Structure formats: C-alpha cells, structure tokens
Amino acid sequence: MKVGIIGSGGREHSLCLSLKKSQKITKIFCFPGNAGTNSIAENVDLDVNNFEKVKNFVIKNNIEIVIVGPEKPLVEGITDYLKKFKIKVFGPNKIASQLEGSKIFTKKLCEKYKIPTAKFGIFKNIKDSEIFLKNSNYPIVVKADGLASGKGVFICDNFEQYTFAVTEIFNGKFGEAKNILIEEFLSGEEMSFFIISDGKTYKKFGTAQDHKRVFEGDKGGNTGGMGAYSPSRLENEILDKKILEKIIKPTLKGLKDLNTPFHGFLYAGLMIVNGEPFLIEYNVRMGDPECQTILPRLKTDFADIVEACIMQKLDKIDLEWDYNKSLCVVLCSKGYPEKFEKNIEIQNLDKIKEKNNEFIFHAGTLAIDNKIFSNGGRVLNFVAKSNDFKRCRAKAISLINDLDWSNGFYRKDIGYKVIDK
Ligand code: AMP
Ligand code: GLY
C-alpha cells in the first residue's frame, strides 16, 4: 500500500517511521516532509495549500491513503476536497475540524451537550464583554476564535492587560475577529488526551503531558511545545472514565447529530481540577510533540489501524501499548518562538547512532547536497523510552549533547513534575 503524509514536522516524521515498520506499506510520500522523512519516504515539494496539486499527485502516483498531520489543511477542507475524487483520507472533514478551527463552535457544543469547560461569554465588542468581567475575578482568559498557532490566548491579571488583549484581537492580530471569547481561568494541571475514531467506533490513543512555555519552570511565552512525556502522570482508570463519559462521548454524539461523525485523531486539551476534567480546547489531529512520545509506545501495526479507520472497522482492532514510558526533548533554534535564524548547518547528525529505544525525529530541517540545515523554530526531537522517566530524559539530553549544535537550545526540565518532585 502506498500512503501519503501531509506535513513537515516531528509529528509527521514519527508517523512516517511508524508506517514504515508495517509490512503493508510499499511506499510513503511526504508533502513536503523534512530532512528526516527524506530518508524513509519520498519528499514531494509541492504547495500543500494547493489541494488540486495534491490531488493530481496522489492520483498519478496511485497513493491509496492520505494522512493529514497538521490542522490548517483540515480546517480548510482538504479531506472534503480529496474525498470528492474518491481519495481515501485519514483526518476529519471541514465541519468536524471546526472543533479546532473555531473555539466558539466548541464552546457552543460544550454548552449544548453539558461538557465541562471553563465558564465563558462570547462578545461582539469590548463594551459588552465588560459585563462578563463584572461577574468574574482575575486572572481572566481572552481568546481569539480561529486558528492562531498557539497564540491568540491571553491570560490577563488586570484590566489593562484585558483591554490590551481584547484590542489586539479586535484589531485583527489573529485574523478578522467578529467575536471574542472570554473565559474564567481554570487552575489545575493540563493533560493531553487522545482518541482515534472511524466515525462509528473510537479508541483511546494514549495521554501525554506537553510543555508549552519556552523556558524552564514553565516561564516565558507559549510555543508549539518544547517537550512532552507519555503517559501523563495524571492518567488513571477513574479519570479516563470521567473524560470519556463527560467529554469525549458527548462531543462525538454532538458531531453525529450534526451529521458529521468524527474520523481521525481527536486531541482533547484538558485541565484537571481536583480530579475533574475540564475541556480547554480540541485539536483535530495528533499533538506535536505528543505524537513523538505516543507512537513509539504503540505495538499494534499503525498501518492496520489507519486502514481499519478508513474501512470503519476500528472495532476489529485491539490497540497494544508498550508499558515503557517515553519522553521527548525538543531542540529549537536560538530565539524561538520570537526571531530566529534559519539555514544554519547541523553537523554531526549522521555520527549519532540511535540505540534501541532512542529516536531522533526531524522537525524544521532541510537536506541540501547531503548536508542538513535548520529550517524552522523547532528543529529536532530527541525521544527515549524506558521504564523510568528520569532515564528517558537523561538519554534524550545525552543525544543532544552528542550533537552539540551551537545554534540550538532546549529545556532541560522536561517532565519535571514527574521527575524532580
Ligand atoms: P488553548 O489554545 O485554548 O489551548 O490555550 C493555550 C493555553 O492557555 C492552554 O494550554 C492553557 O495553558 C492556557 N489556557 C487556556 N484556557 C485556559 C483557561 N480557561 N484556564 C487556564 N488556562 C487556560
Ligand atoms: N503540542 C500542542 C499541539 O500540538 O497543539
């Protein structure tokens, strides 16, 4: 079977590696991929925003299944477009992708199906939003409605910060804003919870803990994710049951009621407050870097799972997981998530040999004439698996030290809540 993967991050490299392990897979194409996928798949250099070009390539090369990694093409309707040409796609359609594409869509669904989430208000202008303020305490959370790559969320401690946030959003900093979302601040511990769904059945697909802030001790600005570990330290059967009953099942029912059952990975970003789950946000895809910690723990053939989802036979598959834990440290370009330089050579990478249970996934890298260059903010992901998180982190960091890339920086404290208690 030939498959195509859309995307170019560490998540897509890990998807690629999991597929490659399957006997079923004869060839993988990545659109556009990175220097890591280049060595196990054929990177296709075309504009993935141009769905017609993707479709033409897929048909011409007899690609049987297209897996969509990132949210943007999903929210823009790549699944609907490709399916019109009888191409099989793993990923939700445009309406279901509103779960990530519109925070207001999700909040309304939560309201209708009584899904626990932060109390909220939706407002058309700053004046009306002040009504919500009168009945709330700081900090207060202000959010832009649409996709904002992890930005567009402000946690405001006073009226000045609040006014600044609302003004930024209404001034169009995150795209045209007709509405704004104001939320109460939930104090607890975050957890990333994943399921996979074929539209009929769903299965849990692991948990992880991301580290979104750029600096150690969870300080500094938000990033795409500086590292993760799996499973989340909060995971247990009682909490799982609450998450599935109170959050996942009503969401899937809500989508079915809209006549748009969910296909693909669904990622619930949760806040666990005194043992109770609250939905912070949905993503309609795997997390990055969570995926890089979860897939190496999967024992079941990933191609079988994807195929079963396409055929709506997920109920016939048992998911088996490695009991080992895993942890990922992201090596970034100095300056990320603000200004950083690109096109800096990464030497030594070919000299590092990943041992058993060690993985180096590429993210923002580019191969030119057998040399590898940085090409983004998050550059490489170092993942290690073992029965102990501390050992995982030590192994990942030891690989980074072996690389010794002078333009890179990383958080040395990934997993601190579970390791350095
Ligand atoms: P979001 O893009 O909605 O996931 O928000 C980004 C980050 O802001 C989350 O990962 C949380 O750390 C934080 N956040 C968002 N909403 C809330 C909330 N209501 N209470 C506390 N923290 C929040
Ligand atoms: N790691 C956060 C995300 O994938 O959105």
Tab-separated table of C-alpha atoms and ligand atoms in Angstrom:
chain	number	residue	atom	x	y	z
A	1	MET	CA	0.000	0.000	0.000
A	2	LYS	CA	1.253	3.481	-0.871
A	3	VAL	CA	0.459	6.260	1.564
A	4	GLY	CA	0.929	9.997	1.578
A	5	ILE	CA	1.511	12.140	4.673
A	6	ILE	CA	0.788	15.843	4.674
A	7	GLY	CA	3.029	17.944	6.901
A	8	SER	CA	6.657	18.611	7.699
A	9	GLY	CA	7.160	18.416	11.466
A	10	GLY	CA	8.395	15.945	14.039
A	11	ARG	CA	4.876	14.559	14.250
A	12	GLU	CA	4.955	13.672	10.565
A	13	HIS	CA	8.425	12.095	10.845
A	14	SER	CA	7.134	9.889	13.660
A	15	LEU	CA	4.019	8.979	11.636
A	16	CYS	CA	6.316	8.080	8.766
A	17	LEU	CA	8.515	5.867	10.934
A	18	SER	CA	5.531	4.016	12.402
A	19	LEU	CA	4.115	3.347	8.951
A	20	LYS	CA	7.452	2.203	7.617
A	21	LYS	CA	7.555	-0.598	10.202
A	22	SER	CA	4.469	-2.130	8.612
A	23	GLN	CA	4.820	-4.951	6.074
A	24	LYS	CA	1.812	-3.489	4.301
A	25	ILE	CA	3.456	-0.264	3.288
A	26	THR	CA	5.314	-0.284	-0.004
A	27	LYS	CA	6.000	3.420	-0.301
A	28	ILE	CA	5.487	6.632	1.673
A	29	PHE	CA	5.282	10.117	0.199
A	30	CYS	CA	5.586	13.224	2.381
A	31	PHE	CA	4.124	16.549	1.383
A	32	PRO	CA	6.564	18.303	1.799
A	33	GLY	CA	8.332	16.409	4.661
A	34	ASN	CA	11.725	17.309	6.125
A	35	ALA	CA	15.308	16.025	6.113
A	36	GLY	CA	14.279	13.126	8.370
A	37	THR	CA	11.330	11.892	6.330
A	38	ASN	CA	13.603	12.210	3.301
A	39	SER	CA	15.499	9.116	4.355
A	40	ILE	CA	12.431	6.851	4.687
A	41	ALA	CA	9.933	8.401	2.300
A	42	GLU	CA	9.863	10.392	-0.908
A	43	ASN	CA	9.520	14.076	-0.092
A	44	VAL	CA	7.250	15.837	-2.561
A	45	ASP	CA	7.964	19.510	-2.872
A	46	LEU	CA	4.564	20.970	-3.630
A	47	ASP	CA	2.388	23.614	-2.046
A	48	VAL	CA	0.005	21.714	0.266
A	49	ASN	CA	-2.307	24.716	0.306
A	50	ASN	CA	-2.977	23.907	-3.327
A	51	PHE	CA	-5.366	20.961	-2.895
A	52	GLU	CA	-5.658	20.430	-6.642
A	53	LYS	CA	-1.908	19.850	-6.971
A	54	VAL	CA	-2.007	17.400	-4.058
A	55	LYS	CA	-4.950	15.582	-5.648
A	56	ASN	CA	-3.220	15.340	-9.042
A	57	PHE	CA	-0.055	13.918	-7.478
A	58	VAL	CA	-1.990	11.415	-5.368
A	59	ILE	CA	-3.950	10.113	-8.340
A	60	LYS	CA	-0.935	9.991	-10.646
A	61	ASN	CA	1.116	8.017	-8.119
A	62	ASN	CA	-1.669	5.647	-7.028
A	63	ILE	CA	-1.457	6.734	-3.404
A	64	GLU	CA	-4.164	4.798	-1.561
A	65	ILE	CA	-4.467	6.693	1.697
A	66	VAL	CA	-3.600	10.283	2.582
A	67	ILE	CA	-2.907	11.044	6.255
A	68	VAL	CA	-3.179	14.692	7.220
A	69	GLY	CA	-0.810	15.763	10.021
A	70	PRO	CA	-1.461	19.469	10.736
A	71	GLU	CA	-4.683	21.348	11.433
A	72	LYS	CA	-4.570	24.031	8.764
A	73	PRO	CA	-5.378	21.881	5.712
A	74	LEU	CA	-8.035	20.020	7.750
A	75	VAL	CA	-9.748	23.228	8.828
A	76	GLU	CA	-9.567	24.427	5.221
A	77	GLY	CA	-11.297	21.278	3.993
A	78	ILE	CA	-8.608	19.113	2.383
A	79	THR	CA	-10.457	15.954	3.443
A	80	ASP	CA	-13.721	17.019	1.775
A	81	TYR	CA	-11.808	18.063	-1.353
A	82	LEU	CA	-9.796	14.848	-1.786
A	83	LYS	CA	-12.786	12.639	-0.978
A	84	LYS	CA	-14.671	14.196	-3.900
A	85	PHE	CA	-12.094	12.471	-6.107
A	86	LYS	CA	-12.545	9.122	-4.307
A	87	ILE	CA	-9.244	9.509	-2.472
A	88	LYS	CA	-9.194	7.892	0.987
A	89	VAL	CA	-8.210	10.355	3.683
A	90	PHE	CA	-7.368	9.853	7.345
A	91	GLY	CA	-8.497	13.060	9.043
A	92	PRO	CA	-11.772	14.867	9.800
A	93	ASN	CA	-13.783	16.929	7.347
A	94	LYS	CA	-14.187	20.674	7.379
A	95	ILE	CA	-17.223	20.832	9.653
A	96	ALA	CA	-15.801	18.453	12.275
A	97	SER	CA	-12.492	20.343	12.095
A	98	GLN	CA	-14.317	23.367	13.482
A	99	LEU	CA	-13.629	21.738	16.835
A	100	GLU	CA	-10.145	23.181	16.410
A	101	GLY	CA	-10.854	25.889	13.828
A	102	SER	CA	-13.365	27.755	15.968
A	103	LYS	CA	-13.149	27.919	19.737
A	104	ILE	CA	-16.657	29.377	19.741
A	105	PHE	CA	-18.022	26.357	17.817
A	106	THR	CA	-16.539	24.108	20.504
A	107	LYS	CA	-17.818	26.222	23.382
A	108	LYS	CA	-21.334	26.138	21.926
A	109	LEU	CA	-21.102	22.359	21.598
A	110	CYS	CA	-19.964	22.166	25.231
A	111	GLU	CA	-22.927	24.257	26.267
A	112	LYS	CA	-25.433	22.162	24.324
A	113	TYR	CA	-24.077	18.786	25.481
A	114	LYS	CA	-23.140	19.881	29.014
A	115	ILE	CA	-19.453	19.152	28.532
A	116	PRO	CA	-17.412	20.520	31.457
A	117	THR	CA	-15.383	23.549	30.389
A	118	ALA	CA	-14.438	26.969	31.761
A	119	LYS	CA	-17.389	29.367	32.141
A	120	PHE	CA	-17.414	31.678	29.170
A	121	GLY	CA	-19.017	34.504	27.269
A	122	ILE	CA	-18.943	35.371	23.562
A	123	PHE	CA	-18.937	39.073	22.723
A	124	LYS	CA	-19.012	41.277	19.655
A	125	ASN	CA	-17.285	44.281	21.183
A	126	ILE	CA	-15.233	45.342	24.163
A	127	LYS	CA	-18.067	47.180	25.885
A	128	ASP	CA	-20.369	44.150	26.011
A	129	SER	CA	-17.526	41.930	27.216
A	130	GLU	CA	-17.147	44.063	30.326
A	131	ILE	CA	-20.411	42.621	31.617
A	132	PHE	CA	-18.601	39.275	31.979
A	133	LEU	CA	-15.758	40.990	33.822
A	134	LYS	CA	-18.085	42.391	36.437
A	135	ASN	CA	-19.063	38.870	37.495
A	136	SER	CA	-15.584	37.334	37.386
A	137	ASN	CA	-12.263	37.543	39.160
A	138	TYR	CA	-8.815	37.910	37.617
A	139	PRO	CA	-6.987	36.185	36.034
A	140	ILE	CA	-9.341	36.099	33.115
A	141	VAL	CA	-8.687	34.387	29.786
A	142	VAL	CA	-9.262	36.181	26.480
A	143	LYS	CA	-9.203	34.163	23.249
A	144	ALA	CA	-9.378	34.803	19.525
A	145	ASP	CA	-11.856	32.480	17.823
A	146	GLY	CA	-9.850	30.994	14.935
A	147	LEU	CA	-6.545	29.151	14.412
A	148	ALA	CA	-3.665	31.136	15.879
A	149	SER	CA	-0.836	28.563	16.141
A	150	GLY	CA	-0.907	28.513	19.937
A	151	LYS	CA	-1.034	32.308	20.131
A	152	GLY	CA	-4.292	34.259	20.419
A	153	VAL	CA	-4.798	33.268	24.068
A	154	PHE	CA	-4.188	35.903	26.758
A	155	ILE	CA	-4.236	35.264	30.475
A	156	CYS	CA	-4.968	38.671	31.960
A	157	ASP	CA	-4.242	39.663	35.546
A	158	ASN	CA	-5.776	43.129	35.446
A	159	PHE	CA	-7.952	45.488	33.444
A	160	GLU	CA	-5.016	46.948	31.442
A	161	GLN	CA	-3.929	43.517	30.237
A	162	TYR	CA	-7.534	42.662	29.494
A	163	THR	CA	-8.047	45.811	27.399
A	164	PHE	CA	-4.785	45.150	25.552
A	165	ALA	CA	-5.815	41.566	24.705
A	166	VAL	CA	-9.297	42.461	23.521
A	167	THR	CA	-7.947	45.346	21.420
A	168	GLU	CA	-5.272	43.147	19.801
A	169	ILE	CA	-7.872	40.563	18.839
A	170	PHE	CA	-10.457	43.017	17.518
A	171	ASN	CA	-7.705	44.841	15.610
A	172	GLY	CA	-7.198	41.656	13.630
A	173	LYS	CA	-3.853	40.467	15.029
A	174	PHE	CA	-5.081	36.855	14.632
A	175	GLY	CA	-7.223	37.372	11.555
A	176	GLU	CA	-10.583	39.045	11.206
A	177	ALA	CA	-12.425	38.908	14.550
A	178	LYS	CA	-16.198	39.246	14.671
A	179	ASN	CA	-16.423	37.717	18.129
A	180	ILE	CA	-14.235	37.279	21.119
A	181	LEU	CA	-14.244	34.565	23.744
A	182	ILE	CA	-13.760	35.421	27.410
A	183	GLU	CA	-13.269	32.595	29.900
A	184	GLU	CA	-12.806	32.020	33.571
A	185	PHE	CA	-9.298	30.868	34.459
A	186	LEU	CA	-9.065	27.214	35.490
A	187	SER	CA	-6.353	26.337	37.935
A	188	GLY	CA	-5.171	22.740	37.734
A	189	GLU	CA	-2.837	20.507	35.744
A	190	GLU	CA	-3.020	20.132	31.981
A	191	MET	CA	-3.201	16.795	30.212
A	192	SER	CA	-3.336	15.857	26.522
A	193	PHE	CA	-5.809	13.030	25.920
A	194	PHE	CA	-6.083	11.344	22.509
A	195	ILE	CA	-8.608	9.156	20.787
A	196	ILE	CA	-8.785	7.715	17.292
A	197	SER	CA	-12.172	7.385	15.608
A	198	ASP	CA	-13.516	5.812	12.433
A	199	GLY	CA	-16.855	7.598	12.639
A	200	LYS	CA	-18.532	4.579	14.258
A	201	THR	CA	-16.169	3.427	16.973
A	202	TYR	CA	-13.432	5.204	18.859
A	203	LYS	CA	-10.489	4.038	20.924
A	204	LYS	CA	-8.304	5.814	23.396
A	205	PHE	CA	-4.929	6.612	21.827
A	206	GLY	CA	-2.835	7.490	24.854
A	207	THR	CA	-2.137	10.501	27.026
A	208	ALA	CA	0.774	12.878	27.316
A	209	GLN	CA	1.952	15.989	29.053
A	210	ASP	CA	3.165	18.811	26.844
A	211	HIS	CA	5.412	21.721	27.947
A	212	LYS	CA	4.223	24.782	26.059
A	213	ARG	CA	6.267	27.551	27.654
A	214	VAL	CA	9.659	28.310	26.201
A	215	PHE	CA	11.745	28.419	29.392
A	216	GLU	CA	12.414	26.060	32.261
A	217	GLY	CA	9.932	26.114	35.121
A	218	ASP	CA	7.138	26.896	32.612
A	219	LYS	CA	8.248	30.505	32.151
A	220	GLY	CA	8.240	32.726	29.073
A	221	GLY	CA	5.993	32.778	26.017
A	222	ASN	CA	3.923	29.984	24.561
A	223	THR	CA	5.463	27.740	21.900
A	224	GLY	CA	4.212	24.844	19.807
A	225	GLY	CA	5.641	22.558	22.519
A	226	MET	CA	9.159	22.262	23.984
A	227	GLY	CA	8.848	18.641	25.016
A	228	ALA	CA	6.424	16.039	26.275
A	229	TYR	CA	6.176	12.791	28.113
A	230	SER	CA	3.762	9.901	27.868
A	231	PRO	CA	1.735	8.667	29.660
A	232	SER	CA	0.584	11.708	31.618
A	233	ARG	CA	1.253	11.327	35.341
A	234	LEU	CA	-2.451	12.056	35.909
A	235	GLU	CA	-3.672	9.071	33.917
A	236	ASN	CA	-5.750	6.535	35.829
A	237	GLU	CA	-8.843	4.447	35.189
A	238	ILE	CA	-11.240	6.644	37.149
A	239	LEU	CA	-10.129	9.803	35.365
A	240	ASP	CA	-10.189	8.015	31.984
A	241	LYS	CA	-13.796	7.058	32.588
A	242	LYS	CA	-14.755	10.621	33.501
A	243	ILE	CA	-13.016	12.009	30.410
A	244	LEU	CA	-14.680	9.518	28.100
A	245	GLU	CA	-18.157	9.863	29.632
A	246	LYS	CA	-18.236	13.601	30.264
A	247	ILE	CA	-16.162	14.930	27.377
A	248	ILE	CA	-15.373	12.537	24.522
A	249	LYS	CA	-18.693	10.697	24.153
A	250	PRO	CA	-20.911	13.811	24.214
A	251	THR	CA	-18.580	15.501	21.708
A	252	LEU	CA	-18.757	12.578	19.292
A	253	LYS	CA	-22.522	12.483	19.732
A	254	GLY	CA	-22.728	16.225	19.071
A	255	LEU	CA	-20.871	15.771	15.793
A	256	LYS	CA	-23.043	12.810	14.806
A	257	ASP	CA	-26.104	14.953	15.491
A	258	LEU	CA	-24.631	17.470	13.060
A	259	ASN	CA	-24.384	14.622	10.577
A	260	THR	CA	-20.619	14.759	10.570
A	261	PRO	CA	-19.155	11.823	12.536
A	262	PHE	CA	-15.525	12.296	13.518
A	263	HIS	CA	-12.810	10.464	11.545
A	264	GLY	CA	-9.181	10.644	12.600
A	265	PHE	CA	-7.281	11.661	15.703
A	266	LEU	CA	-9.023	13.837	18.259
A	267	TYR	CA	-6.852	15.536	20.856
A	268	ALA	CA	-8.540	16.920	23.941
A	269	GLY	CA	-6.508	19.563	25.783
A	270	LEU	CA	-7.770	19.195	29.341
A	271	MET	CA	-7.344	20.927	32.659
A	272	ILE	CA	-7.687	18.516	35.558
A	273	VAL	CA	-9.027	20.394	38.556
A	274	ASN	CA	-9.246	18.381	41.789
A	275	GLY	CA	-9.588	15.141	39.831
A	276	GLU	CA	-12.286	16.523	37.500
A	277	PRO	CA	-11.604	17.016	33.767
A	278	PHE	CA	-12.457	20.300	32.022
A	279	LEU	CA	-12.065	20.820	28.292
A	280	ILE	CA	-9.718	23.681	27.418
A	281	GLU	CA	-9.551	23.061	23.693
A	282	TYR	CA	-9.865	20.446	20.985
A	283	ASN	CA	-7.358	19.712	18.253
A	284	VAL	CA	-8.420	17.562	15.320
A	285	ARG	CA	-5.062	15.859	14.848
A	286	MET	CA	-2.205	14.370	16.789
A	287	GLY	CA	-0.238	16.692	19.072
A	288	ASP	CA	3.283	17.754	18.273
A	289	PRO	CA	5.462	16.778	20.208
A	290	GLU	CA	2.986	14.443	21.973
A	291	CYS	CA	2.781	12.196	18.887
A	292	GLN	CA	6.531	11.622	19.024
A	293	THR	CA	6.148	10.177	22.528
A	294	ILE	CA	2.980	8.171	21.899
A	295	LEU	CA	3.710	6.425	18.594
A	296	PRO	CA	6.981	4.832	19.781
A	297	ARG	CA	4.885	3.160	22.538
A	298	LEU	CA	2.389	1.679	20.073
A	299	LYS	CA	2.876	-2.043	19.459
A	300	THR	CA	-0.021	-2.598	17.040
A	301	ASP	CA	0.751	-2.141	13.330
A	302	PHE	CA	-0.086	1.525	12.675
A	303	ALA	CA	-0.924	0.926	9.006
A	304	ASP	CA	-3.518	-1.656	10.117
A	305	ILE	CA	-5.069	0.940	12.414
A	306	VAL	CA	-5.256	3.619	9.735
A	307	GLU	CA	-6.672	1.169	7.227
A	308	ALA	CA	-9.252	-0.057	9.738
A	309	CYS	CA	-10.319	3.540	10.341
A	310	ILE	CA	-10.783	4.145	6.636
A	311	MET	CA	-12.870	0.937	6.328
A	312	GLN	CA	-14.783	1.797	9.535
A	313	LYS	CA	-13.541	-1.411	11.112
A	314	LEU	CA	-11.712	0.016	14.086
A	315	ASP	CA	-13.812	-2.239	16.339
A	316	LYS	CA	-11.894	-5.217	14.905
A	317	ILE	CA	-8.526	-3.898	16.101
A	318	ASP	CA	-7.014	-4.174	19.559
A	319	LEU	CA	-4.540	-1.468	20.383
A	320	GLU	CA	-1.493	-2.748	22.226
A	321	TRP	CA	0.928	-0.482	24.031
A	322	ASP	CA	4.445	-0.811	25.318
A	323	TYR	CA	4.475	-0.410	29.104
A	324	ASN	CA	7.638	1.657	28.862
A	325	LYS	CA	7.386	5.389	29.338
A	326	SER	CA	8.673	7.861	26.811
A	327	LEU	CA	9.892	11.435	26.857
A	328	CYS	CA	10.728	13.932	24.129
A	329	VAL	CA	13.015	16.967	24.335
A	330	VAL	CA	12.675	19.490	21.502
A	331	LEU	CA	15.833	21.177	20.240
A	332	CYS	CA	14.972	24.676	18.986
A	333	SER	CA	16.721	27.440	17.090
A	334	LYS	CA	18.044	30.127	19.459
A	335	GLY	CA	15.492	32.936	19.653
A	336	TYR	CA	12.390	30.749	19.082
A	337	PRO	CA	9.448	31.453	19.477
A	338	GLU	CA	10.433	35.038	18.634
A	339	LYS	CA	13.028	35.847	15.987
A	340	PHE	CA	15.486	33.150	14.998
A	341	GLU	CA	17.847	32.413	12.140
A	342	LYS	CA	17.256	29.662	9.614
A	343	ASN	CA	19.555	27.798	7.240
A	344	ILE	CA	22.208	27.002	9.802
A	345	GLU	CA	24.026	23.759	9.166
A	346	ILE	CA	23.554	20.937	11.660
A	347	GLN	CA	26.721	18.897	11.651
A	348	ASN	CA	27.324	15.591	13.454
A	349	LEU	CA	23.797	14.303	12.979
A	350	ASP	CA	24.973	11.383	10.861
A	351	LYS	CA	27.509	10.456	13.567
A	352	ILE	CA	24.862	9.932	16.229
A	353	LYS	CA	23.620	6.389	16.296
A	354	GLU	CA	20.227	5.917	17.907
A	355	LYS	CA	20.328	2.878	20.175
A	356	ASN	CA	17.344	0.684	20.856
A	357	ASN	CA	14.505	2.784	22.311
A	358	GLU	CA	16.038	6.056	21.137
A	359	PHE	CA	14.589	8.119	18.334
A	360	ILE	CA	15.618	11.338	16.643
A	361	PHE	CA	12.740	12.919	14.782
A	362	HIS	CA	13.339	15.839	12.475
A	363	ALA	CA	11.065	18.877	12.535
A	364	GLY	CA	12.374	22.103	10.963
A	365	THR	CA	15.203	20.601	8.914
A	366	LEU	CA	16.109	20.651	5.264
A	367	ALA	CA	18.583	18.454	3.370
A	368	ILE	CA	20.699	20.114	0.698
A	369	ASP	CA	23.509	18.182	-1.023
A	370	ASN	CA	23.876	15.652	1.792
A	371	LYS	CA	24.069	18.391	4.403
A	372	ILE	CA	21.341	19.176	6.899
A	373	PHE	CA	20.221	22.717	7.685
A	374	SER	CA	17.778	24.183	10.201
A	375	ASN	CA	14.590	25.414	8.608
A	376	GLY	CA	12.302	26.356	11.481
A	377	GLY	CA	11.918	27.152	15.187
A	378	ARG	CA	11.552	23.609	16.441
A	379	VAL	CA	14.351	21.709	14.741
A	380	LEU	CA	14.864	18.199	16.148
A	381	ASN	CA	13.067	15.966	18.651
A	382	PHE	CA	15.025	13.600	20.880
A	383	VAL	CA	12.910	10.797	22.256
A	384	ALA	CA	13.855	7.988	24.613
A	385	LYS	CA	11.831	5.130	26.002
A	386	SER	CA	12.477	3.294	29.257
A	387	ASN	CA	10.693	2.179	32.401
A	388	ASP	CA	11.725	5.380	34.149
A	389	PHE	CA	11.107	8.995	33.058
A	390	LYS	CA	14.352	10.194	34.590
A	391	ARG	CA	16.338	7.744	32.496
A	392	CYS	CA	14.361	8.766	29.388
A	393	ARG	CA	15.266	12.407	29.907
A	394	ALA	CA	18.916	11.655	30.610
A	395	LYS	CA	19.142	9.628	27.384
A	396	ALA	CA	17.430	12.319	25.296
A	397	ILE	CA	19.710	15.021	26.685
A	398	SER	CA	22.765	12.881	26.185
A	399	LEU	CA	21.882	12.607	22.473
A	400	ILE	CA	21.537	16.409	22.302
A	401	ASN	CA	24.935	16.808	23.947
A	402	ASP	CA	26.447	14.405	21.419
A	403	LEU	CA	25.064	16.576	18.635
A	404	ASP	CA	26.444	19.762	20.184
A	405	TRP	CA	24.679	22.149	17.774
A	406	SER	CA	25.728	25.668	18.694
A	407	ASN	CA	22.577	27.363	17.363
A	408	GLY	CA	20.258	25.183	19.450
A	409	PHE	CA	18.641	25.445	22.861
A	410	TYR	CA	16.280	23.178	24.780
A	411	ARG	CA	14.535	22.838	28.120
A	412	LYS	CA	16.488	20.634	30.473
A	413	ASP	CA	13.497	20.193	32.776
A	414	ILE	CA	11.002	18.358	30.549
A	415	GLY	CA	8.975	16.084	32.803
A	416	TYR	CA	9.972	17.985	35.944
A	417	LYS	CA	6.617	17.410	37.611
A	418	VAL	CA	7.050	13.675	37.374
A	419	ILE	CA	10.854	13.501	37.707
A	420	ASP	CA	12.043	16.276	40.022
A	421	LYS	CA	9.189	16.128	42.532
B	1	AMP	P1	-5.603	26.998	24.052
B	1	AMP	O1	-5.008	27.492	22.753
B	1	AMP	O2	-7.053	27.270	24.213
B	1	AMP	O3	-5.189	25.600	24.385
B	1	AMP	O4	-4.831	27.818	25.180
B	1	AMP	C1	-3.424	27.809	25.284
B	1	AMP	C2	-3.009	27.601	26.708
B	1	AMP	O5	-3.566	28.623	27.542
B	1	AMP	C3	-3.530	26.294	27.314
B	1	AMP	O6	-2.692	25.219	27.022
B	1	AMP	C4	-3.561	26.639	28.798
B	1	AMP	O7	-2.265	26.534	29.338
B	1	AMP	C5	-3.934	28.095	28.799
B	1	AMP	N1	-5.396	28.251	28.974
B	1	AMP	C6	-6.325	28.359	28.005
B	1	AMP	N2	-7.549	28.492	28.517
B	1	AMP	C7	-7.416	28.458	29.870
B	1	AMP	C8	-8.319	28.555	30.971
B	1	AMP	N3	-9.623	28.741	30.789
B	1	AMP	N4	-7.801	28.459	32.215
B	1	AMP	C9	-6.482	28.299	32.418
B	1	AMP	N5	-5.582	28.214	31.421
B	1	AMP	C10	-6.026	28.296	30.154
B	2	GLY	N1	1.614	20.299	21.467
B	2	GLY	C1	0.472	21.084	21.254
B	2	GLY	C2	-0.178	20.897	19.965
B	2	GLY	O1	0.153	20.019	19.190
B	2	GLY	O2	-1.103	21.646	19.679
